[in-house]
């Protein structure tokens, strides 16, 4: 150990008596100072402008755009080759390597001593970064210091890995410039190898593991995964071992075949270790963030904990479904698998499979681009263009032997199958994000793990349809498979229900949407029976059917007022309802309560107001209401006709006031709480309104749907994936402080290091 120390000491003396080490430190400090002061100044300016500044630790240090630590990571590959290029090349070119060979020191001690000097230099760089981190901890209130320590660990491992690679390249040549360029080439190769040979399943895992790209990013986000941690250690040992073998070959003048055998053995051991440590069952994790932002939410963890036995997720990719090739085509498989890494952490026995096939699909684009071609010819042409192996793809009809995808239109879909046979589909969606989030994935898991509420939609009296696609129907939010907020994508099962017989016991939420006909006595008895057993209910109506709806809700002490709610604005028949302050008293309506903060509204065309009493045994909470510029229009019925412009007429019974447009009723029946929602508009959750957009109206009707059904399902689904807010939202820096901070970091700090370097250089020259 002493000999290793002596080699390291001599190397450090040589390094710090040369200008290169000091120049790198000075440039490094100056670049970091620019990044740090710019990020800090931006957040101080935001605070002065009155903007909120959440997650300051990430914003200043771990932001991919302008964050200090991400900037350091991006610069490191420029510095390390300059440091390591002379470690062995200098010895080879000067002939001093022969002195080392003749001294009583082993090859391993030489290499470890040289590498130890780089580890010490890396520690110095980390200490310099620590000055900025320490200052950040002083000026950021409730700073995420564990997160920052984890990020520093990731950068330290990255520097040490770069140093090991540079040391190996330096041992291959006596030319320092060649060694530096060779190091850059190896680093580029380790970044690029991630995308090489991804179509070959066996090779894919090897090249993906060898990639250094992104290995330190998880550390910068405050997350330590054993696979990434061990990766750095294995790669360091790999290149140190290769360097030792290289030195032995030169020292002993052994045949190149002997060295090649050793190289192959080292690579084989590395591949085996990498494969073993990358298996899900072998992985360990640590989330350093206070809110556990890199971990599944507790609700998701609870679902997985209840899922006994194995689970297989099979992804079916149709060659003709071109919009989704970039998700799970063979060369993207490893990236796609990483999307389930948070779930594999808690259930490592999950199996991920991929099935590729081609079969007919609705695609006018294919018809247009490849006219007069058979399905086989189109498939062959696409395989050629996408450079994929034709042997991977099943032919038409062959996939049908594995699964029935007809209900999914044979588009991109995943099937989740438990060992007990429970199965469901997990889809992608026709929106900007496209891929399912934690809420949708966990909802699919929950569907095959436990019984979830079934939502029944009454039919038989002209109610809103859940099957038709017209503007009046409810099919979009109920069962559109490519619509993310649809109930079927959020964990609910849906069914049409008639009242000619009692409502099935498994129906826990019943929707009575705008009935156009009165109920018969038998139907009313069945509805009363459902209500009396304590299950939940939604009732919506339109002004023309107000009397029919009143006969249904009078038992709750509620009635719809005459007329259509109108206003004097641009959209006179459009009621912009806002969540009330009382909504905070209902815990599971948190999403709807959030609309008040963002200033969003619920758009309700041709709505009616609600009045209520409190003598029917229900607790009543107003959840939606209008502003004071609304009245119940009794005369105008055609709001599109400018000649019939709605105006307030007190003489005809029109009253201008604040109208309630949504009520939540609750009561205790036995051990459960019955919940009832009554809305003064049926169109607000219909297909037409959900797809409408109006100038100046910030409507968020989707939020109303998800919020109401979350409350009615007792918080079962949609999955609540809320996380606590990060506490680091306040800077202890004033506007006048930034001048001194900028001067200190950008000029004073580098100048002090420059003076220190000059003193050491002059003292050595004097000797």
XYZ file of C-alpha atoms in Angstrom:
767
model
C 0.000 0.000 0.000
C 2.898 2.337 0.747
C 4.300 1.887 -2.745
C 0.917 2.749 -4.233
C 0.884 5.870 -2.082
C 4.396 6.866 -3.200
C 3.453 6.485 -6.883
C 0.315 8.557 -6.337
C 2.247 11.233 -4.452
C 4.865 11.515 -7.202
C 2.151 11.742 -9.854
C 0.289 14.473 -7.969
C 3.516 16.474 -7.532
C 4.171 16.258 -11.252
C 0.577 17.169 -11.993
C 0.388 20.221 -9.745
C 3.814 21.503 -10.756
C 2.518 21.701 -14.301
C 0.082 24.359 -15.546
C -2.469 21.892 -16.931
C -3.940 20.821 -13.573
C -4.288 24.409 -12.357
C -5.651 25.627 -15.669
C -8.336 22.963 -15.595
C -9.319 23.920 -12.045
C -9.495 27.630 -12.868
C -11.578 27.101 -16.021
C -13.718 24.578 -14.142
C -14.398 27.088 -11.346
C -15.188 29.892 -13.774
C -17.687 27.775 -15.729
C -19.362 26.575 -12.536
C -19.557 30.124 -11.219
C -21.315 31.265 -14.386
C -23.821 28.427 -14.134
C -24.435 28.858 -10.421
C -24.833 32.632 -10.344
C -27.036 32.603 -13.459
C -29.362 29.993 -11.944
C -29.426 31.793 -8.596
C -30.011 35.230 -10.160
C -32.908 33.860 -12.249
C -34.692 32.536 -9.150
C -34.101 35.756 -7.204
C -35.619 37.712 -10.096
C -38.626 35.383 -10.178
C -39.224 35.943 -6.471
C -39.011 39.719 -6.886
C -41.551 39.528 -9.723
C -43.957 37.721 -7.406
C -43.678 34.296 -9.025
C -43.566 31.157 -6.936
C -40.218 29.358 -6.848
C -40.893 25.701 -6.009
C -38.237 22.984 -5.933
C -35.291 25.372 -5.677
C -32.818 22.551 -5.063
C -33.640 21.043 -8.429
C -34.018 24.385 -10.184
C -30.542 25.603 -9.200
C -28.580 22.362 -9.077
C -30.385 19.537 -10.901
C -32.219 21.224 -13.748
C -31.248 19.836 -17.150
C -31.357 23.383 -18.541
C -29.097 25.683 -16.537
C -28.679 23.500 -13.437
C -25.173 23.562 -11.936
C -24.653 19.824 -11.532
C -26.031 18.958 -14.960
C -23.674 21.554 -16.421
C -20.731 19.981 -14.586
C -21.681 16.570 -15.942
C -21.722 17.941 -19.481
C -18.248 19.524 -19.123
C -16.398 16.657 -17.459
C -15.642 14.725 -20.651
C -13.553 17.720 -21.806
C -11.399 17.923 -18.676
C -10.559 14.347 -17.787
C -8.758 13.380 -21.045
C -6.436 16.371 -20.544
C -5.608 15.133 -17.048
C -5.105 11.470 -17.875
C -3.362 11.741 -21.236
C 0.094 11.884 -19.642
C -0.331 9.339 -16.860
C 1.430 6.538 -18.770
C 2.203 8.222 -22.104
C 4.669 10.528 -20.391
C 6.470 7.544 -18.874
C 6.565 5.745 -22.218
C 7.782 8.711 -24.232
C 10.475 9.815 -21.752
C 11.770 6.315 -21.074
C 11.126 6.638 -17.339
C 8.931 3.566 -17.595
C 12.144 1.505 -17.595
C 13.021 2.933 -14.194
C 9.655 1.796 -12.893
C 10.197 -1.641 -14.422
C 13.604 -1.954 -12.715
C 12.325 -0.833 -9.323
C 10.817 -3.256 -6.766
C 7.256 -2.382 -7.659
C 4.595 -4.451 -9.388
C 2.517 -3.516 -12.402
C -0.595 -3.469 -10.262
C 1.004 -1.045 -7.803
C 2.052 1.264 -10.622
C -1.434 1.376 -12.110
C -3.217 1.699 -8.772
C -0.836 4.472 -7.720
C -1.440 6.371 -10.944
C -5.183 5.876 -10.568
C -5.131 6.934 -6.905
C -3.686 10.280 -7.974
C -6.708 10.770 -10.247
C -9.063 9.758 -7.430
C -7.468 12.444 -5.234
C -7.823 15.006 -8.026
C -11.451 13.939 -8.501
C -11.981 14.471 -4.768
C -10.567 17.976 -5.148
C -13.031 18.743 -7.963
C -15.906 17.421 -5.838
C -14.760 19.580 -2.915
C -14.833 22.604 -5.205
C -18.350 21.708 -6.307
C -19.152 21.237 -2.630
C -18.402 24.931 -2.029
C -21.276 25.865 -4.348
C -23.490 23.182 -2.853
C -22.674 24.367 0.663
C -23.514 27.952 -0.256
C -26.781 26.735 -1.768
C -27.599 24.937 1.469
C -27.145 28.230 3.312
C -29.387 30.324 1.050
C -32.136 27.805 0.176
C -34.709 27.328 2.906
C -35.367 23.617 3.624
C -32.780 22.581 1.064
C -32.756 18.947 -0.146
C -29.279 18.228 1.199
C -29.561 14.438 0.900
C -30.449 14.900 -2.739
C -27.353 17.066 -3.250
C -25.048 14.564 -1.546
C -26.416 11.837 -3.805
C -25.765 14.020 -6.855
C -22.179 14.640 -5.717
C -21.682 10.888 -5.374
C -22.858 10.385 -8.949
C -20.471 13.028 -10.281
C -17.602 11.565 -8.267
C -18.185 8.102 -9.684
C -18.420 9.559 -13.187
C -15.080 11.360 -12.826
C -13.440 8.226 -11.450
C -14.805 6.186 -14.346
C -13.552 8.694 -16.911
C -10.163 8.619 -15.182
C -9.927 4.811 -15.420
C -10.712 4.968 -19.135
C -8.156 7.745 -19.650
C -5.501 5.773 -17.769
C -6.017 2.774 -20.040
C -5.804 4.864 -23.212
C -2.648 6.516 -21.882
C -1.032 3.092 -21.544
C -1.557 2.319 -25.225
C 0.573 5.077 -26.715
C 3.536 7.299 -25.993
C 1.807 10.289 -27.593
C -0.216 12.269 -25.083
C -2.444 13.903 -27.690
C -3.299 10.505 -29.136
C -4.154 9.279 -25.627
C -6.477 12.270 -25.073
C -8.209 11.769 -28.414
C -8.462 8.023 -27.767
C -10.136 8.722 -24.419
C -12.689 10.956 -26.125
C -13.333 8.224 -28.683
C -13.930 5.607 -25.953
C -16.265 7.960 -24.076
C -18.175 8.657 -27.281
C -18.382 4.930 -27.991
C -19.705 4.199 -24.495
C -22.408 6.800 -25.064
C -23.281 5.609 -28.561
C -23.178 1.865 -27.877
C -26.624 2.129 -26.278
C -28.241 2.215 -29.726
C -26.062 -0.412 -31.408
C -27.369 -3.850 -32.376
C -30.625 -3.309 -30.518
C -32.463 -5.539 -33.003
C -30.539 -8.593 -31.739
C -32.079 -9.676 -28.452
C -28.992 -11.264 -26.872
C -26.584 -8.519 -27.930
C -29.120 -5.800 -27.072
C -28.847 -6.340 -23.321
C -25.032 -6.349 -23.421
C -24.639 -3.139 -25.421
C -27.368 -1.418 -23.423
C -25.656 -2.281 -20.144
C -22.235 -1.097 -21.360
C -23.599 2.350 -22.189
C -22.470 5.074 -19.814
C -25.122 7.448 -21.139
C -27.508 8.523 -18.408
C -25.869 6.480 -15.661
C -25.236 9.512 -13.472
C -28.547 11.247 -14.219
C -30.444 9.207 -11.646
C -27.913 10.368 -9.016
C -28.472 13.976 -10.065
C -32.181 13.471 -9.450
C -31.502 12.169 -5.945
C -31.876 8.465 -6.671
C -29.338 5.693 -6.146
C -29.918 2.418 -7.959
C -27.586 -0.463 -7.243
C -27.314 -1.229 -10.963
C -25.890 2.215 -11.759
C -23.668 2.240 -8.680
C -22.231 -1.198 -9.469
C -21.915 -0.254 -13.144
C -19.426 2.484 -12.298
C -17.430 0.148 -10.042
C -17.359 -2.640 -12.632
C -16.297 -0.322 -15.472
C -13.564 1.178 -13.283
C -12.265 -2.307 -12.451
C -12.576 -3.303 -16.127
C -10.305 -0.551 -17.425
C -7.872 -0.813 -14.519
C -7.573 -4.554 -15.221
C -7.065 -3.919 -18.929
C -4.360 -1.385 -18.095
C -2.559 -3.830 -15.791
C -2.650 -6.534 -18.485
C -1.338 -4.027 -21.017
C 1.558 -3.087 -18.737
C 2.359 -6.742 -18.046
C 2.435 -7.496 -21.756
C 4.881 -4.657 -22.397
C 7.040 -5.478 -19.392
C 7.256 -9.214 -20.018
C 7.210 -8.912 -23.825
C 4.558 -11.667 -23.924
C 2.923 -12.847 -27.142
C -0.101 -10.832 -28.198
C -2.257 -13.971 -28.078
C -1.622 -14.306 -24.344
C -2.707 -10.734 -23.762
C -5.760 -11.224 -25.961
C -6.881 -14.219 -23.913
C -6.607 -12.150 -20.746
C -8.557 -9.293 -22.337
C -11.336 -11.659 -23.372
C -11.440 -13.200 -19.906
C -11.752 -9.768 -18.296
C -14.521 -8.796 -20.703
C -16.336 -12.082 -20.060
C -16.246 -11.587 -16.311
C -17.474 -8.006 -16.777
C -20.412 -9.138 -18.910
C -21.403 -11.821 -16.399
C -21.243 -9.406 -13.480
C -23.176 -6.804 -15.445
C -25.880 -9.296 -16.361
C -26.274 -10.563 -12.796
C -26.394 -7.117 -11.192
C -28.891 -5.814 -13.764
C -31.507 -8.450 -12.954
C -34.510 -6.867 -11.195
C -34.322 -9.265 -8.264
C -30.720 -8.201 -7.583
C -31.370 -4.472 -7.515
C -31.552 -2.193 -4.492
C -32.676 1.426 -4.364
C -32.445 4.566 -2.276
C -34.524 7.682 -2.882
C -32.844 10.678 -1.263
C -35.672 13.162 -1.905
C -37.885 14.095 1.044
C -41.055 13.546 -0.996
C -39.805 10.265 -2.541
C -40.264 11.795 -5.967
C -38.357 8.937 -7.643
C -40.544 6.247 -6.078
C -44.061 5.021 -6.739
C -46.672 6.740 -4.622
C -47.975 4.859 -1.563
C -51.252 4.051 -3.345
C -49.388 2.325 -6.172
C -47.195 0.455 -3.712
C -50.305 -0.748 -1.886
C -51.784 -2.132 -5.114
C -48.588 -4.000 -5.954
C -48.340 -5.384 -2.422
C -51.750 -7.027 -2.870
C -50.817 -8.582 -6.227
C -49.793 -12.113 -5.381
C -48.189 -14.380 -7.957
C -46.529 -13.527 -11.229
C -47.490 -10.961 -13.837
C -46.652 -10.870 -17.524
C -46.900 -7.668 -19.557
C -46.997 -8.478 -23.255
C -46.678 -5.606 -25.716
C -48.287 -6.178 -29.123
C -46.820 -4.035 -31.908
C -48.502 -3.947 -35.313
C -46.097 -3.038 -38.124
C -48.881 -1.087 -39.833
C -49.554 1.049 -36.726
C -46.792 3.472 -37.669
C -47.610 6.168 -35.127
C -46.215 3.980 -32.341
C -43.055 2.511 -33.861
C -40.836 4.711 -31.707
C -42.249 3.247 -28.501
C -41.444 -0.451 -28.622
C -39.818 -1.341 -31.931
C -36.888 -3.751 -31.350
C -34.276 -0.997 -31.118
C -36.353 0.818 -28.485
C -37.203 -2.188 -26.311
C -34.789 -1.412 -23.480
C -36.004 2.164 -23.299
C -39.558 0.883 -23.172
C -38.753 -1.608 -20.418
C -37.298 1.191 -18.316
C -40.779 2.746 -18.167
C -41.772 -0.065 -15.811
C -38.608 0.114 -13.690
C -40.446 1.706 -10.742
C -42.856 -1.245 -10.714
C -40.084 -3.833 -11.087
C -38.537 -2.312 -7.973
C -41.478 -3.542 -5.893
C -42.367 -6.603 -7.970
C -39.198 -7.886 -9.678
C -40.931 -11.028 -10.936
C -42.849 -9.028 -13.553
C -42.041 -10.381 -17.021
C -41.941 -8.108 -20.047
C -42.550 -9.630 -23.480
C -42.868 -8.186 -26.979
C -44.811 -9.612 -29.902
C -44.420 -8.117 -33.380
C -46.859 -8.794 -36.167
C -48.559 -7.229 -39.139
C -52.245 -7.328 -39.842
C -54.918 -5.144 -41.391
C -55.581 -1.855 -39.652
C -57.485 1.301 -40.468
C -54.806 3.528 -42.006
C -55.675 5.878 -44.900
C -52.026 6.963 -44.885
C -50.843 3.490 -45.864
C -53.440 3.303 -48.610
C -52.287 6.640 -49.974
C -48.523 6.007 -49.763
C -48.540 2.408 -50.942
C -51.390 2.074 -53.437
C -52.035 -1.081 -55.413
C -49.943 -3.196 -53.037
C -50.996 -6.272 -51.133
C -50.689 -6.529 -47.364
C -47.628 -8.752 -47.767
C -45.952 -6.290 -50.138
C -46.611 -3.363 -47.810
C -45.221 -5.302 -44.882
C -42.052 -6.206 -46.759
C -41.593 -2.603 -47.847
C -42.023 -1.250 -44.310
C -39.637 -3.842 -42.881
C -37.067 -2.807 -45.450
C -37.500 0.888 -44.735
C -37.378 0.439 -40.945
C -34.474 -2.022 -41.212
C -36.033 -4.686 -39.026
C -35.697 -8.445 -39.197
C -38.724 -9.963 -41.009
C -38.391 -13.095 -38.871
C -39.537 -11.106 -35.826
C -43.011 -10.499 -37.254
C -45.988 -12.834 -37.118
C -48.107 -13.042 -40.239
C -51.799 -12.083 -40.446
C -53.915 -14.361 -38.292
C -51.016 -15.778 -36.291
C -51.339 -13.233 -33.501
C -55.024 -14.200 -33.160
C -53.886 -17.555 -31.783
C -52.239 -15.709 -28.888
C -54.769 -12.996 -28.071
C -57.931 -11.409 -29.434
C -57.015 -7.842 -30.387
C -60.087 -7.122 -32.485
C -61.644 -5.016 -29.717
C -58.511 -2.850 -29.720
C -58.517 -2.343 -33.483
C -55.172 -4.182 -33.609
C -53.370 -0.994 -32.637
C -50.483 -0.768 -30.177
C -51.573 -2.245 -26.850
C -50.216 -4.097 -23.840
C -51.921 -7.029 -22.183
C -51.427 -7.592 -18.469
C -51.947 -11.218 -17.450
C -51.611 -12.580 -13.932
C -50.755 -16.189 -13.205
C -54.319 -16.705 -11.951
C -55.712 -15.754 -15.374
C -56.889 -12.214 -14.587
C -56.120 -9.941 -17.517
C -56.670 -6.452 -18.855
C -55.352 -4.111 -21.541
C -53.096 -1.100 -21.020
C -53.321 1.347 -23.892
C -51.624 4.454 -25.199
C -53.624 7.614 -25.700
C -54.330 10.178 -28.351
C -52.800 13.125 -26.525
C -49.493 14.914 -26.193
C -48.047 12.551 -23.577
C -49.265 9.436 -25.376
C -47.837 6.914 -22.888
C -49.721 5.884 -19.755
C -48.655 7.573 -16.547
C -48.457 6.026 -13.088
C -52.189 6.639 -12.609
C -53.181 4.582 -15.673
C -50.626 1.808 -15.109
C -51.605 1.357 -11.472
C -55.297 1.470 -12.409
C -54.705 -1.441 -14.797
C -52.858 -3.328 -12.051
C -55.666 -2.618 -9.637
C -58.301 -3.839 -12.090
C -56.778 -7.337 -12.137
C -55.970 -7.364 -8.412
C -59.169 -6.368 -6.631
C -62.823 -5.660 -7.273
C -63.422 -2.094 -8.322
C -66.640 -0.087 -8.558
C -68.837 -0.720 -11.589
C -70.505 2.401 -12.952
C -74.006 1.801 -14.273
C -75.573 4.147 -16.833
C -79.361 4.055 -16.922
C -80.994 3.652 -20.329
C -84.502 3.193 -21.679
C -85.817 6.750 -21.201
C -83.797 8.712 -23.749
C -80.809 9.110 -21.424
C -77.365 10.002 -22.712
C -75.806 7.064 -24.557
C -72.405 5.613 -23.684
C -72.092 3.906 -27.084
C -72.940 6.578 -29.652
C -70.384 9.135 -30.846
C -72.662 12.162 -31.278
C -72.174 15.400 -29.329
C -74.974 14.612 -26.893
C -73.627 11.229 -25.774
C -71.266 10.328 -22.935
C -69.104 7.816 -24.798
C -65.925 9.946 -24.722
C -65.426 10.031 -20.967
C -66.849 6.551 -20.475
C -65.244 4.159 -22.947
C -63.082 5.906 -25.562
C -60.042 3.649 -25.457
C -57.609 6.295 -26.688
C -58.950 8.969 -24.314
C -56.818 9.059 -21.170
C -59.495 10.294 -18.688
C -62.041 7.715 -19.898
C -63.431 5.666 -17.031
C -62.279 2.373 -18.562
C -58.696 3.713 -18.606
C -58.868 4.865 -15.000
C -59.848 1.524 -13.473
C -63.648 1.549 -13.707
C -65.889 -1.016 -15.337
C -69.029 0.340 -16.974
C -72.384 -1.164 -17.868
C -75.752 -0.109 -19.219
C -78.580 -0.642 -16.729
C -82.354 -0.637 -17.103
C -84.867 -0.219 -14.312
C -87.301 -2.896 -15.471
C -85.589 -5.064 -12.839
C -83.611 -4.286 -9.672
C -80.203 -2.688 -10.135
C -77.490 -5.384 -9.805
C -75.686 -5.438 -6.467
C -72.270 -4.916 -8.066
C -73.329 -1.514 -9.406
C -71.968 0.948 -6.840
C -72.343 4.158 -8.878
C -75.435 4.864 -10.956
C -75.631 7.666 -13.541
C -79.089 8.985 -14.478
C -78.249 11.401 -17.300
C -81.021 13.649 -18.631
C -84.031 11.274 -18.810
C -86.666 12.361 -21.322
C -89.523 10.204 -20.052
C -91.151 9.619 -16.676
C -90.444 6.357 -14.872
C -93.113 3.724 -14.467
C -94.158 2.669 -10.987
C -92.060 -0.502 -11.225
C -89.029 1.414 -12.424
C -89.396 3.974 -9.654
C -89.561 1.181 -7.066
C -86.335 -0.307 -8.411
C -84.641 3.101 -8.343
C -85.896 3.719 -4.802
C -84.587 0.320 -3.776
C -81.140 1.219 -5.152
C -81.139 4.543 -3.318
C -82.278 3.016 -0.045
C -79.514 0.425 -0.063
C -77.037 3.311 0.165
C -75.144 3.196 -3.119
C -74.064 6.311 -4.980
C -75.833 8.314 -7.673
C -75.338 11.073 -10.279
C -78.318 12.959 -11.732
C -78.022 15.495 -14.564
C -80.693 17.288 -16.575
C -81.442 19.964 -19.184
C -83.966 22.846 -18.923
C -86.515 21.141 -21.195
C -86.580 18.070 -18.939
C -86.521 19.990 -15.677
C -89.921 18.729 -14.517
C -88.974 15.082 -15.103
C -85.762 15.550 -13.141
C -87.549 17.408 -10.335
C -89.777 14.396 -9.749
C -86.611 12.373 -9.147
C -84.713 14.749 -6.869
C -87.519 16.154 -4.727
C -86.975 13.303 -2.274
C -83.525 14.803 -1.583
C -84.942 18.260 -0.876
C -83.539 19.599 -4.162
C -85.242 21.172 -7.174
C -84.213 22.740 -10.473
C -85.335 26.358 -10.820
C -87.333 27.470 -13.884
C -85.531 29.015 -16.856
C -82.091 28.823 -18.415
C -79.141 30.440 -16.696
C -77.985 33.410 -18.784
C -75.521 36.273 -18.595
C -74.687 39.449 -20.467
C -71.332 38.211 -21.766
C -70.241 37.043 -25.199
C -71.638 33.551 -24.585
C -74.953 34.478 -23.008
C -76.206 30.914 -22.507
C -72.868 29.552 -21.290
C -72.632 29.313 -17.529
C -69.057 29.351 -16.271
C -69.397 27.582 -12.946
C -66.649 27.814 -10.400
C -65.841 25.469 -7.520
C -67.086 26.891 -4.233
C -65.065 27.479 -1.092
C -67.193 24.817 0.661
C -65.583 22.154 -1.519
C -62.570 22.085 0.784
C -64.742 20.254 3.311
C -64.908 17.214 0.998
C -61.522 15.492 0.977
C -61.814 13.423 -2.175
C -62.864 16.369 -4.325
C -59.307 17.740 -4.173
C -58.960 17.878 -7.970
C -62.035 20.068 -8.316
C -60.854 22.295 -5.478
C -57.588 22.805 -7.368
C -59.448 24.592 -10.171
C -59.944 27.591 -7.876
C -56.187 28.047 -7.684
C -55.728 27.958 -11.472
C -58.797 30.105 -12.196
C -60.416 27.436 -14.358
C -64.158 26.916 -14.735
C -66.700 24.253 -15.628
C -68.453 25.269 -18.840
C -72.206 24.541 -18.757
C -74.266 25.459 -21.852
C -78.001 25.890 -21.214
C -77.707 25.121 -17.509
C -80.345 25.359 -14.787
C -79.920 26.470 -11.200
C -80.478 24.384 -8.085
C -82.299 25.139 -4.861
C -82.360 22.905 -1.806
C -83.556 22.421 1.749
C -81.875 20.613 4.634
C -84.832 18.658 6.019
C -84.511 15.408 4.059
C -81.774 13.758 6.104
C -78.890 14.690 3.782
C -75.857 16.853 4.380
C -75.714 19.202 1.395
C -72.567 20.890 0.064
C -72.524 23.391 -2.777
C -69.682 22.372 -5.095
C -70.346 24.545 -8.177
C -71.901 27.975 -8.483
C -72.131 30.961 -10.817
C -71.136 34.556 -10.217
C -73.607 37.376 -9.425
C -74.056 38.372 -13.086
C -76.302 35.396 -13.863
C -80.060 35.190 -13.998
C -82.675 32.557 -14.869
C -83.788 33.538 -18.369
C -87.506 32.736 -18.772
C -88.236 34.082 -22.262
C -85.317 33.519 -24.642
C -84.947 29.976 -25.921
C -82.866 30.524 -29.067
C -79.668 32.170 -27.890
C -78.127 32.020 -31.360
C -80.773 34.416 -32.673
C -79.509 37.974 -32.202
C -83.064 39.277 -32.339
C -83.830 37.302 -29.170
C -80.856 38.519 -27.161
C -81.253 37.566 -23.518
C -81.826 40.468 -21.144
C -82.786 40.569 -17.488
C -86.554 41.046 -17.023
C -87.540 41.085 -13.357
C -91.215 41.327 -14.257
C -91.259 37.860 -15.817
C -89.777 36.180 -12.742
C -86.134 36.434 -13.743
C -83.838 36.887 -10.770
C -80.177 37.891 -10.935
C -78.151 36.242 -8.200
C -75.585 33.599 -7.467
C -76.963 30.240 -8.620
C -75.858 26.842 -7.465
C -75.153 24.506 -10.405
C -73.735 21.489 -8.590
C -74.550 19.820 -5.270
C -72.990 16.996 -3.281
C -75.319 15.179 -0.863
C -74.242 12.688 1.762
C -75.882 10.617 4.496
C -75.023 7.626 6.632
C -76.765 4.328 5.873
C -75.475 1.648 8.168
C -71.699 1.643 8.079
C -71.319 3.315 4.704
C -71.754 6.848 3.461
C -74.097 7.396 0.553
C -72.973 10.035 -1.948
C -75.166 11.777 -4.501
C -74.179 14.355 -7.122
C -76.769 16.590 -8.803
C -75.690 18.802 -11.715
C -77.699 21.546 -13.369
C -76.399 20.613 -16.810
C -76.132 17.317 -18.666
C -74.056 18.680 -21.550
C -71.065 19.681 -19.432
C -69.715 16.105 -19.527
C -71.010 15.189 -22.993
C -68.828 14.548 -26.039
C -69.581 17.896 -27.638
C -68.672 20.039 -24.644
C -65.553 18.037 -23.795
C -64.200 18.735 -27.279
C -65.230 22.411 -27.377
C -62.926 25.385 -27.045
C -64.000 29.012 -26.638
C -61.991 32.208 -26.627
C -61.385 33.447 -23.109
C -62.994 30.425 -21.390
C -60.567 28.291 -19.358
C -62.764 25.229 -19.094
C -61.576 22.092 -17.304
C -64.565 19.777 -17.498
C -62.324 16.712 -17.561
C -61.286 17.575 -14.026
C -64.935 17.618 -12.959
C -65.415 14.079 -14.264
C -62.327 12.626 -12.603
C -62.969 14.455 -9.362
C -66.611 13.362 -9.049
C -65.949 9.711 -9.817
C -62.960 9.649 -7.472
C -65.235 10.884 -4.688
C -68.071 8.529 -5.589
C -65.715 5.518 -5.628
C -64.511 6.385 -2.118
C -61.066 7.206 -3.444
C -60.556 3.830 -5.144
C -60.089 5.099 -8.701
C -58.791 7.110 -10.492
C -55.565 6.386 -8.641
C -54.467 9.204 -6.369
C -50.831 9.835 -7.337
C -50.423 13.093 -5.447
C -47.112 13.722 -3.748
C -46.268 16.176 -0.982
C -44.952 19.507 -2.213
C -41.209 20.064 -1.952
C -40.478 22.372 0.996
C -37.536 24.182 -0.649
C -39.469 27.116 -2.081
C -37.798 30.137 -0.492
C -34.461 31.838 -1.143
C -32.709 33.698 1.673
C -31.079 36.078 -0.804
C -32.011 39.706 -1.414
C -31.688 41.594 -4.678
C -28.746 43.622 -3.413
C -26.801 40.481 -2.461
C -26.457 39.181 -6.015
C -23.765 41.694 -6.999
C -21.454 40.546 -4.205
C -22.250 36.871 -4.821
C -21.549 37.190 -8.543
C -18.287 39.056 -7.969
C -17.123 36.533 -5.358
C -17.810 33.407 -7.395
C -17.041 34.618 -10.928
C -13.902 36.664 -10.209
C -12.592 36.453 -6.641
C -12.676 32.644 -6.346
C -10.872 31.945 -9.687
C -8.344 34.700 -8.981
C -7.455 33.195 -5.591
C -6.808 29.820 -7.240
C -4.736 31.547 -9.931
C -2.615 33.273 -7.284
C -2.123 29.960 -5.459
C -1.033 28.314 -8.699
C 1.450 31.104 -9.449
C 2.960 30.898 -5.951
C 3.493 27.148 -6.211
C 4.925 27.450 -9.717
C 7.337 30.255 -8.718
C 8.492 28.386 -5.609
C 9.263 25.322 -7.666
C 11.088 27.400 -10.283
C 13.147 28.992 -7.522
C 14.228 25.587 -6.354
